[in-house]
Structures are given as C-alpha cells and as structure tokens.
Amino acid sequence: MQSITIAPDKVTGGLHFSVGDKPAILLHPLWLRERVTDDESFDARSGQRLYETAKLDPDLQIKRAEITPDGYMSLAFSDGHQSKLRPDSLACEIGQSCNHETLPAPKSWTAETGRRAPIDWETLDNPKVLKSMLRDFLKDGYCIMENTPTERDSLLRLARRFGFVRDTHWGQLFNVEKKPAASDIAYTDAALGAHTDNPYREPIPGLQYLHCLENGVAGGLSTLADGIAIAEQLRAEAPEQADVLEQVSVRFRYEGERAILENYGPIIERDHAGIVRRMRLSSRLDFVPALDVNTLDLFYKGRRRLDELANSDAYQIRFPFKKGTLLMMDNYRLLHGRTAFDGHEGRRHLQGCYTDHDGVSSLYRMLARGSQITRVQRDV
Ligand SMILES: [Fe+2]
C-alpha cells in the first residue's frame, strides 16, 4: 500500500484523501461515516450497519483526522463520534488502488487473440486452479471445460458449481438437438448466427452453459464473438451508428404457447464506467420503434455492421463440441452461435441452462480471501 495523506477540509467538513502521488479527492463526511466499521456502528457477522443512515446528522463534519501508528485513519466527527477506518479499503473503493478481491477487468479479444485452452473439469477441485479459471473467465467472458461427466441432466450439478440455476418456462435445463416440427431454429441442423439469448426476458439470463452429451456430426461448430470488441470496432468506424445503438431502446418479444415475454433495452449497453457491459443482438426477435428515417437508417446500418463483425473470421472463434465439453459464457457480453451440420450424420445432443453472474463473482472473491471452497454454497 502506498502512503496515504489526509487533511480535513474546513469549508465542507469533508476530508482530502490521496494515495501516493495521485491527486487528492475530497470525500464527503457522510460518505466516510457510512464506512465506519467499529462495534458500535457495524455488525461484523452480517456486514450490515447497526443504524439507519437517514438518522445521521445531515450537517456532519470531520473535525480532526490523523494516520495512527498502526496505519489506520482516525477521524473525529462533529457529533462526537470517533472512528478508525482502513485507508486501503477506501483507496480501493475510490479506484486509487486494488485489493485482492477486486474482480479482474474484462479484456476484449478478437479471433486472433481470443482462443483459450480447455480446462480439465477434474482439476477444478484444486482451489488455486479454480481461482485461475474464474479469473480468466471474468477477463474473457467464456471458458471451455472438458472431461466432464456426461450422464443426462448432469449439467445441473456442473452449473451449480458456479451459481444457482435459473428456472424458466422451459425448465431448468433445455435440450438442444434436432427435433421434428422444431419450435426454434436452435432445434434444427441449420446454422445459427451470432446472438445473445433471451433479450425478451426480465431479467435476461446472465451466464449460459452448453454441455455436450453426444456428438456424431462433423459440423455444428460452436461460435463465440466478444461483444466489447465488436462494439468498439463499430464505434471506431461509425460513431453516429454506435450512438444510435446505445441510445435507442428496442422492444424484444417472445410469444409461445405458454408464455408471452417482452423486455426493452439498447443493442449496446455500457456500465457506469463506460465499458460495454451488455449486448442485445437477436435479430429474429427485435422491434425497433418507428423513429425518424435518418435515425433508423443509422440503426439499421449499425446493426448490420455489428452482425457482420460478430460473424466474421476476424472476430469469431469456432470450436467443436465433443462428448463431455462444457461451455460457460457470459450471455451479456458474448455472442454465440453455431455452424450448420447434417443431422443425418448422427445425433448431436447438447443440454443448456442459465445462472446469474454473481455466483462466479462471489466464488472468486471467496477464493481471493483464502477460502478453500470449490463451489457456490448455500448459507445454511
Ligand atoms: Fe442461443
């Protein structure tokens, strides 16, 4: 940890806080008070405050501040409360340093840079290997595992390692195989262009798993493209088109015999830090509003270009599924699809399911803290 410099601000009652030679930030006194974790204010077991923040003095000020010999910040507040805070956790929260629990930032990739070696499922019982695998998943948005159990429905057990399986009107698991009178192109042997799953659902599934139980066909390669990379490429080529895809809220709709589902959102969505966080690319299910012709012209050009990029040799990786392959991918960030195959060659049977993002994030933080657990667990 670099040196910390602090000084009360007499005008605002806040605190000037700086790490090393970084510029000082003026922290609000209430912001600091809400981070106090002494026994009087905070329940260490639950991680919850022992008071209602609305009851704090709205005119609270910091009267004195010093770094103690043991490296804590000692703060005296105007209401008489005296507190010690850990400066390293504050520095991390304001983005001036990282701690070991900070999640790895996403790193965009192309077809040239995005290929990763599969992980042997059996090795994930080692917490170090699991943490490394999760770190790479958080950076890349996907992971391919091999040598998994292949009994029917074993995916439920596999996916529960990383999160709680999302139930939908299709059930917890869905079977991807060629079916007569298929209700979805996914259940034929046709190619599937790059897309994200279920943008019509609220909430949209976070992580998707595809598990191969059997594959007797030569085609049917799985495809992946990185949404961050293609969105940034579009912005570099045609910023006005990217603007429309980030600003226009599109209606996505699914209508079946047992459910009518609808949700809205932009094709490209960024997070609070400006990083592309979510793509909604599902051109069989999207209904853009009847906007003016110029805006829609930009929308259609941009959407077409995104589709080209996501299915191009430059941005798309392709790999075969073999018995026991398990693909785990971020359905917000990545676009997936498959190449065509000939269903007469043999049977191709995958099972799929969804979990939320926070299972992986939580497991990573637990392992970073030194836990030896190797799967998401319920609090009992
Ligand atoms: Fe899909």
Coordinates of C-alpha atoms and ligand atoms in Angstrom, one line a residue:
M1 CA 0.0 0.0 0.0
Q2 CA 1.4 3.4 -1.0
S3 CA 1.5 6.3 1.5
I4 CA -1.8 7.9 2.4
T5 CA -2.2 11.7 3.0
I6 CA -5.3 13.1 4.7
A7 CA -6.5 16.5 5.8
P8 CA -9.9 17.8 7.0
D9 CA -11.4 20.4 4.7
K10 CA -12.6 23.4 6.8
V11 CA -15.1 24.7 4.2
T12 CA -17.1 21.5 3.5
G13 CA -16.3 19.4 6.6
G14 CA -15.0 16.7 4.3
L15 CA -11.6 15.0 4.1
H16 CA -8.9 15.4 1.5
F17 CA -7.6 11.9 0.8
S18 CA -4.8 11.0 -1.5
V19 CA -2.8 7.8 -2.3
G20 CA 0.9 8.2 -3.2
D21 CA 1.3 10.9 -5.8
K22 CA -2.3 10.6 -7.1
P23 CA -4.4 13.8 -7.0
A24 CA -6.3 14.2 -3.7
I25 CA -10.0 13.5 -3.6
L26 CA -12.4 15.4 -1.3
L27 CA -14.5 12.8 0.5
H28 CA -17.9 13.8 1.9
P29 CA -18.2 13.4 5.7
L30 CA -21.4 11.2 5.4
W31 CA -19.7 9.0 2.8
L32 CA -16.9 8.4 5.3
R33 CA -19.2 7.9 8.3
E34 CA -21.2 5.2 6.3
R35 CA -17.9 3.2 6.0
V36 CA -17.1 3.2 9.7
T37 CA -16.9 -0.4 10.9
D38 CA -16.5 -0.2 14.7
D39 CA -18.6 -2.3 17.0
E40 CA -21.0 0.5 17.8
S41 CA -21.8 1.1 14.1
F42 CA -21.4 -2.2 12.3
D43 CA -22.2 -5.9 12.7
A44 CA -19.1 -7.7 11.5
R45 CA -21.0 -11.0 11.2
S46 CA -23.7 -9.8 8.8
G47 CA -21.7 -7.0 7.3
Q48 CA -24.6 -4.6 8.0
R49 CA -24.8 -1.2 9.6
L50 CA -26.4 -1.1 13.1
Y51 CA -28.2 2.2 12.4
E52 CA -30.3 3.9 9.7
T53 CA -28.1 6.2 7.7
A54 CA -31.1 8.7 7.4
K55 CA -30.7 9.3 11.2
L56 CA -27.1 10.7 10.8
D57 CA -26.7 14.5 11.2
P58 CA -27.1 15.9 7.7
D59 CA -24.6 18.7 8.6
L60 CA -22.0 16.2 9.9
Q61 CA -18.4 17.4 9.6
I62 CA -14.9 16.0 10.2
K63 CA -13.1 17.9 12.9
R64 CA -9.8 16.0 13.2
A65 CA -8.1 13.4 11.1
E66 CA -4.8 11.6 11.5
I67 CA -3.0 8.4 10.5
T68 CA -2.3 6.2 13.5
P69 CA 1.0 4.3 14.0
D70 CA -0.8 1.1 13.1
G71 CA -1.8 2.5 9.7
Y72 CA -5.5 3.3 10.4
M73 CA -7.2 6.6 9.8
S74 CA -8.6 8.1 13.0
L75 CA -11.5 10.5 12.4
A76 CA -13.3 12.7 14.9
F77 CA -16.8 13.7 13.7
S78 CA -18.7 16.8 14.7
D79 CA -21.4 14.7 16.5
G80 CA -18.7 13.4 18.9
H81 CA -18.2 10.0 17.2
Q82 CA -14.6 8.9 17.0
S83 CA -13.7 6.2 14.4
K84 CA -10.9 4.3 12.9
L85 CA -11.1 3.3 9.2
R86 CA -8.8 1.2 7.0
P87 CA -7.4 3.6 4.3
D88 CA -6.6 0.7 1.9
S89 CA -10.2 -0.3 1.6
L90 CA -11.2 3.4 1.0
A91 CA -8.5 3.7 -1.6
C92 CA -9.8 0.6 -3.4
E93 CA -13.4 1.8 -3.3
I94 CA -12.5 5.1 -5.0
G95 CA -10.4 3.3 -7.6
Q96 CA -7.0 4.5 -6.4
S97 CA -5.7 1.0 -5.6
C98 CA -6.9 -2.6 -5.9
N99 CA -7.1 -5.2 -3.4
H100 CA -7.0 -9.0 -3.9
E101 CA -10.8 -9.2 -4.0
T102 CA -11.1 -6.8 -6.9
L103 CA -12.6 -8.6 -9.9
P104 CA -10.4 -8.7 -13.0
A105 CA -11.5 -6.2 -15.6
P106 CA -12.9 -7.6 -18.9
K107 CA -10.3 -7.7 -21.7
S108 CA -11.6 -7.6 -25.2
W109 CA -10.5 -10.1 -27.7
T110 CA -10.6 -11.0 -31.4
A111 CA -10.4 -14.2 -33.3
E112 CA -6.6 -13.8 -33.3
T113 CA -6.3 -13.2 -29.5
G114 CA -9.3 -14.9 -28.0
R115 CA -8.6 -18.6 -28.3
R116 CA -8.1 -20.3 -24.9
A117 CA -7.1 -23.9 -24.0
P118 CA -9.8 -26.0 -22.5
I119 CA -9.7 -26.8 -18.7
D120 CA -9.9 -30.3 -17.4
W121 CA -13.0 -30.5 -15.2
E122 CA -11.2 -32.8 -12.7
T123 CA -8.6 -30.1 -11.9
L124 CA -11.2 -27.6 -10.6
D125 CA -11.3 -29.4 -7.3
N126 CA -8.0 -27.5 -6.6
P127 CA -8.9 -24.0 -5.3
K128 CA -5.9 -22.5 -7.0
V129 CA -6.8 -23.9 -10.4
L130 CA -10.4 -22.9 -9.9
K131 CA -9.5 -19.3 -8.9
S132 CA -7.2 -19.0 -12.0
M133 CA -10.1 -20.4 -14.2
L134 CA -12.5 -17.9 -12.7
R135 CA -10.1 -15.0 -13.2
D136 CA -9.7 -15.9 -16.9
F137 CA -13.5 -16.3 -17.2
L138 CA -14.0 -12.8 -15.8
K139 CA -11.4 -11.4 -18.2
D140 CA -12.5 -13.3 -21.3
G141 CA -16.2 -13.9 -20.8
Y142 CA -16.0 -17.6 -21.5
C143 CA -14.4 -20.9 -20.5
I144 CA -14.4 -24.3 -22.2
M145 CA -14.2 -27.3 -19.9
E146 CA -13.6 -30.9 -20.9
N147 CA -13.7 -34.3 -19.4
T148 CA -17.0 -33.6 -17.5
P149 CA -19.5 -36.3 -16.5
T150 CA -21.9 -37.0 -19.4
E151 CA -25.0 -38.6 -17.8
R152 CA -28.2 -36.9 -18.9
D153 CA -29.0 -33.8 -16.8
S154 CA -25.6 -33.8 -15.1
L155 CA -25.3 -30.2 -16.3
L156 CA -27.5 -29.2 -13.3
R157 CA -24.8 -30.4 -11.0
L158 CA -22.0 -28.9 -13.1
A159 CA -23.6 -25.5 -13.4
R160 CA -24.4 -25.4 -9.7
R161 CA -20.7 -25.2 -9.0
F162 CA -20.8 -21.6 -10.4
G163 CA -24.2 -20.4 -9.4
F164 CA -27.9 -21.1 -8.7
V165 CA -29.6 -22.4 -11.8
R166 CA -32.3 -20.1 -13.3
D167 CA -35.6 -21.7 -13.8
T168 CA -37.7 -20.5 -16.9
H169 CA -40.8 -21.6 -18.6
W170 CA -38.5 -24.1 -20.4
G171 CA -37.5 -25.6 -17.1
Q172 CA -34.0 -25.5 -15.6
L173 CA -32.5 -27.4 -18.5
F174 CA -33.2 -27.2 -22.2
N175 CA -32.2 -29.8 -24.8
V176 CA -30.5 -28.6 -28.0
E177 CA -30.9 -31.3 -30.6
K178 CA -32.6 -31.7 -34.0
K179 CA -36.3 -32.2 -33.4
P180 CA -39.2 -32.8 -35.8
A181 CA -41.5 -29.7 -36.2
A182 CA -39.0 -27.6 -34.3
S183 CA -40.3 -24.6 -32.4
D184 CA -37.0 -22.8 -32.7
I185 CA -34.2 -22.8 -35.3
A186 CA -31.9 -23.9 -32.5
Y187 CA -33.6 -27.3 -32.7
T188 CA -32.8 -27.9 -36.4
D189 CA -29.4 -28.5 -38.1
A190 CA -29.3 -25.0 -39.6
A191 CA -26.5 -22.5 -38.9
L192 CA -27.2 -20.1 -36.1
G193 CA -25.8 -16.6 -36.5
A194 CA -24.1 -14.8 -33.6
H195 CA -26.7 -13.7 -31.0
T196 CA -27.4 -13.3 -27.3
D197 CA -30.0 -15.3 -25.6
N198 CA -33.4 -14.2 -24.3
P199 CA -33.2 -10.4 -24.6
Y200 CA -37.0 -10.5 -24.2
R201 CA -36.7 -12.0 -20.7
E202 CA -36.7 -9.9 -17.5
P203 CA -34.1 -10.3 -16.1
I204 CA -32.0 -11.5 -19.1
P205 CA -30.1 -14.7 -18.3
G206 CA -26.6 -13.8 -17.1
L207 CA -24.4 -16.9 -17.8
Q208 CA -25.2 -19.6 -20.3
Y209 CA -23.9 -23.2 -20.2
L210 CA -23.9 -25.6 -23.1
H211 CA -23.0 -29.2 -22.3
C212 CA -22.3 -31.8 -24.9
L213 CA -23.7 -35.3 -24.1
E214 CA -23.2 -36.7 -27.6
N215 CA -21.9 -35.5 -31.0
G216 CA -21.9 -37.7 -34.1
V217 CA -21.7 -35.0 -36.7
A218 CA -18.8 -33.3 -38.3
G219 CA -20.2 -29.7 -38.4
G220 CA -22.1 -27.8 -35.8
L221 CA -19.1 -25.9 -34.6
S222 CA -19.8 -23.6 -31.7
T223 CA -19.1 -19.9 -32.4
L224 CA -18.2 -17.1 -30.0
A225 CA -17.5 -13.4 -30.5
D226 CA -16.7 -10.7 -28.0
G227 CA -19.3 -8.0 -27.7
I228 CA -16.9 -5.5 -26.3
A229 CA -14.5 -5.9 -29.3
I230 CA -17.2 -5.6 -32.0
A231 CA -19.0 -2.6 -30.2
E232 CA -15.7 -0.7 -30.0
Q233 CA -14.9 -1.6 -33.6
L234 CA -18.3 -0.2 -34.7
R235 CA -17.7 3.0 -32.6
A236 CA -14.3 3.4 -34.3
E237 CA -15.8 3.0 -37.8
A238 CA -19.1 4.8 -37.4
P239 CA -19.6 6.7 -34.1
E240 CA -23.0 8.0 -35.1
Q241 CA -24.3 4.5 -35.7
A242 CA -22.9 3.3 -32.4
D243 CA -24.6 6.3 -30.7
V244 CA -28.0 5.2 -32.0
L245 CA -27.4 1.6 -31.0
E246 CA -26.5 2.7 -27.5
Q247 CA -29.4 5.2 -27.1
V248 CA -32.4 3.6 -28.8
S249 CA -34.4 1.3 -26.6
V250 CA -35.6 -1.7 -28.6
R251 CA -38.5 -4.0 -27.8
F252 CA -37.7 -7.7 -27.7
R253 CA -40.6 -10.1 -27.7
Y254 CA -41.1 -13.9 -27.4
E255 CA -44.5 -15.4 -28.0
G256 CA -45.1 -19.1 -27.4
E257 CA -47.9 -21.4 -26.4
R258 CA -47.2 -21.0 -22.7
A259 CA -45.6 -17.6 -22.4
I260 CA -45.5 -14.1 -23.8
L261 CA -42.3 -12.3 -22.8
E262 CA -41.3 -8.8 -23.6
N263 CA -38.4 -6.5 -22.5
Y264 CA -36.7 -3.4 -23.7
G265 CA -33.2 -2.2 -24.0
P266 CA -30.5 -0.8 -26.3
I267 CA -28.5 -3.1 -28.6
I268 CA -25.3 -1.9 -26.9
E269 CA -25.3 -1.0 -23.2
R270 CA -22.4 0.4 -21.2
D271 CA -21.8 0.2 -17.5
H272 CA -21.2 3.0 -15.0
A273 CA -17.5 3.0 -16.0
G274 CA -18.3 3.3 -19.7
I275 CA -17.3 -0.3 -20.5
V276 CA -19.6 -2.2 -22.9
R277 CA -21.4 -4.4 -20.5
R278 CA -24.3 -5.9 -22.4
M279 CA -25.2 -6.7 -25.9
R280 CA -28.7 -7.4 -27.1
L281 CA -28.3 -8.9 -30.6
S282 CA -31.1 -11.2 -31.5
S283 CA -32.3 -10.1 -34.9
R284 CA -35.2 -12.5 -35.1
L285 CA -36.8 -11.0 -32.1
D286 CA -36.2 -7.3 -32.1
F287 CA -38.7 -4.5 -32.9
V288 CA -37.2 -1.0 -33.0
P289 CA -39.6 1.9 -32.5
A290 CA -40.8 3.8 -35.6
L291 CA -38.3 6.6 -35.2
D292 CA -37.5 9.2 -37.9
V293 CA -36.0 7.9 -41.1
N294 CA -32.5 9.3 -40.5
T295 CA -32.2 7.7 -37.1
L296 CA -33.5 4.3 -38.3
D297 CA -31.1 4.5 -41.2
L298 CA -28.2 4.7 -38.7
F299 CA -29.8 2.0 -36.6
Y300 CA -30.1 -0.5 -39.5
K301 CA -26.6 0.3 -40.8
G302 CA -25.1 -0.2 -37.3
R303 CA -27.0 -3.4 -36.5
R304 CA -26.0 -4.8 -39.9
R305 CA -22.3 -4.0 -39.3
L306 CA -22.4 -5.5 -35.8
D307 CA -23.9 -8.7 -37.3
E308 CA -21.1 -8.8 -39.9
L309 CA -18.4 -8.3 -37.4
A310 CA -19.8 -10.9 -34.9
N311 CA -19.9 -13.5 -37.7
S312 CA -16.6 -12.6 -39.3
D313 CA -13.3 -14.5 -39.4
A314 CA -11.7 -11.5 -37.7
Y315 CA -13.9 -11.6 -34.6
Q316 CA -15.4 -15.1 -34.3
I317 CA -13.7 -18.2 -32.8
R318 CA -15.1 -21.6 -33.7
F319 CA -14.6 -24.9 -32.0
P320 CA -16.1 -28.3 -32.0
F321 CA -18.2 -29.8 -29.2
K322 CA -17.2 -33.3 -28.2
K323 CA -18.7 -35.6 -25.6
G324 CA -18.0 -34.0 -22.2
T325 CA -17.3 -30.5 -23.4
L326 CA -18.9 -27.8 -21.3
L327 CA -19.0 -24.2 -22.5
M328 CA -19.7 -21.5 -19.9
M329 CA -20.2 -18.0 -21.3
D330 CA -21.3 -14.5 -20.3
N331 CA -24.6 -14.0 -22.1
Y332 CA -24.5 -10.3 -21.6
R333 CA -21.1 -9.8 -23.2
L334 CA -20.5 -12.6 -25.7
L335 CA -22.4 -13.5 -28.9
H336 CA -22.7 -17.2 -29.6
G337 CA -24.0 -19.3 -32.5
R338 CA -23.1 -22.4 -34.4
T339 CA -22.2 -23.6 -37.9
A340 CA -24.7 -25.8 -39.8
F341 CA -24.4 -29.6 -39.6
D342 CA -26.0 -32.6 -41.3
G343 CA -28.5 -34.2 -38.9
H344 CA -28.4 -37.4 -41.0
E345 CA -24.8 -38.0 -40.0
G346 CA -25.6 -38.8 -36.4
R347 CA -27.0 -37.4 -33.2
R348 CA -25.8 -34.1 -31.7
H349 CA -27.2 -33.5 -28.2
L350 CA -26.4 -30.6 -26.0
Q351 CA -28.1 -29.5 -22.8
G352 CA -28.2 -25.9 -21.7
C353 CA -29.0 -23.8 -18.7
Y354 CA -28.5 -20.4 -17.2
T355 CA -27.2 -19.0 -13.9
D356 CA -26.7 -15.4 -12.7
H357 CA -23.3 -13.5 -12.8
D358 CA -23.0 -13.1 -9.0
G359 CA -22.2 -16.8 -8.4
V360 CA -18.9 -16.5 -10.2
S361 CA -18.1 -13.1 -8.7
S362 CA -18.8 -14.4 -5.2
L363 CA -16.8 -17.6 -5.6
Y364 CA -13.9 -15.6 -7.0
R365 CA -13.9 -13.2 -4.0
M366 CA -14.2 -16.1 -1.5
L367 CA -11.2 -17.8 -3.1
A368 CA -9.2 -14.5 -3.2
R369 CA -9.9 -14.2 0.6
G370 CA -8.3 -17.6 1.1
S371 CA -11.4 -19.8 1.2
Q372 CA -10.8 -23.4 0.1
I373 CA -14.4 -23.9 -1.2
T374 CA -14.6 -25.0 -4.8
R375 CA -18.3 -24.4 -5.5
V376 CA -21.0 -21.9 -4.7
Q377 CA -22.7 -22.8 -1.5
R378 CA -26.0 -22.0 0.3
D379 CA -25.9 -20.2 3.6
V380 CA -27.4 -22.7 6.0
Ligands
FE1 FE -28.5 -19.2 -28.1

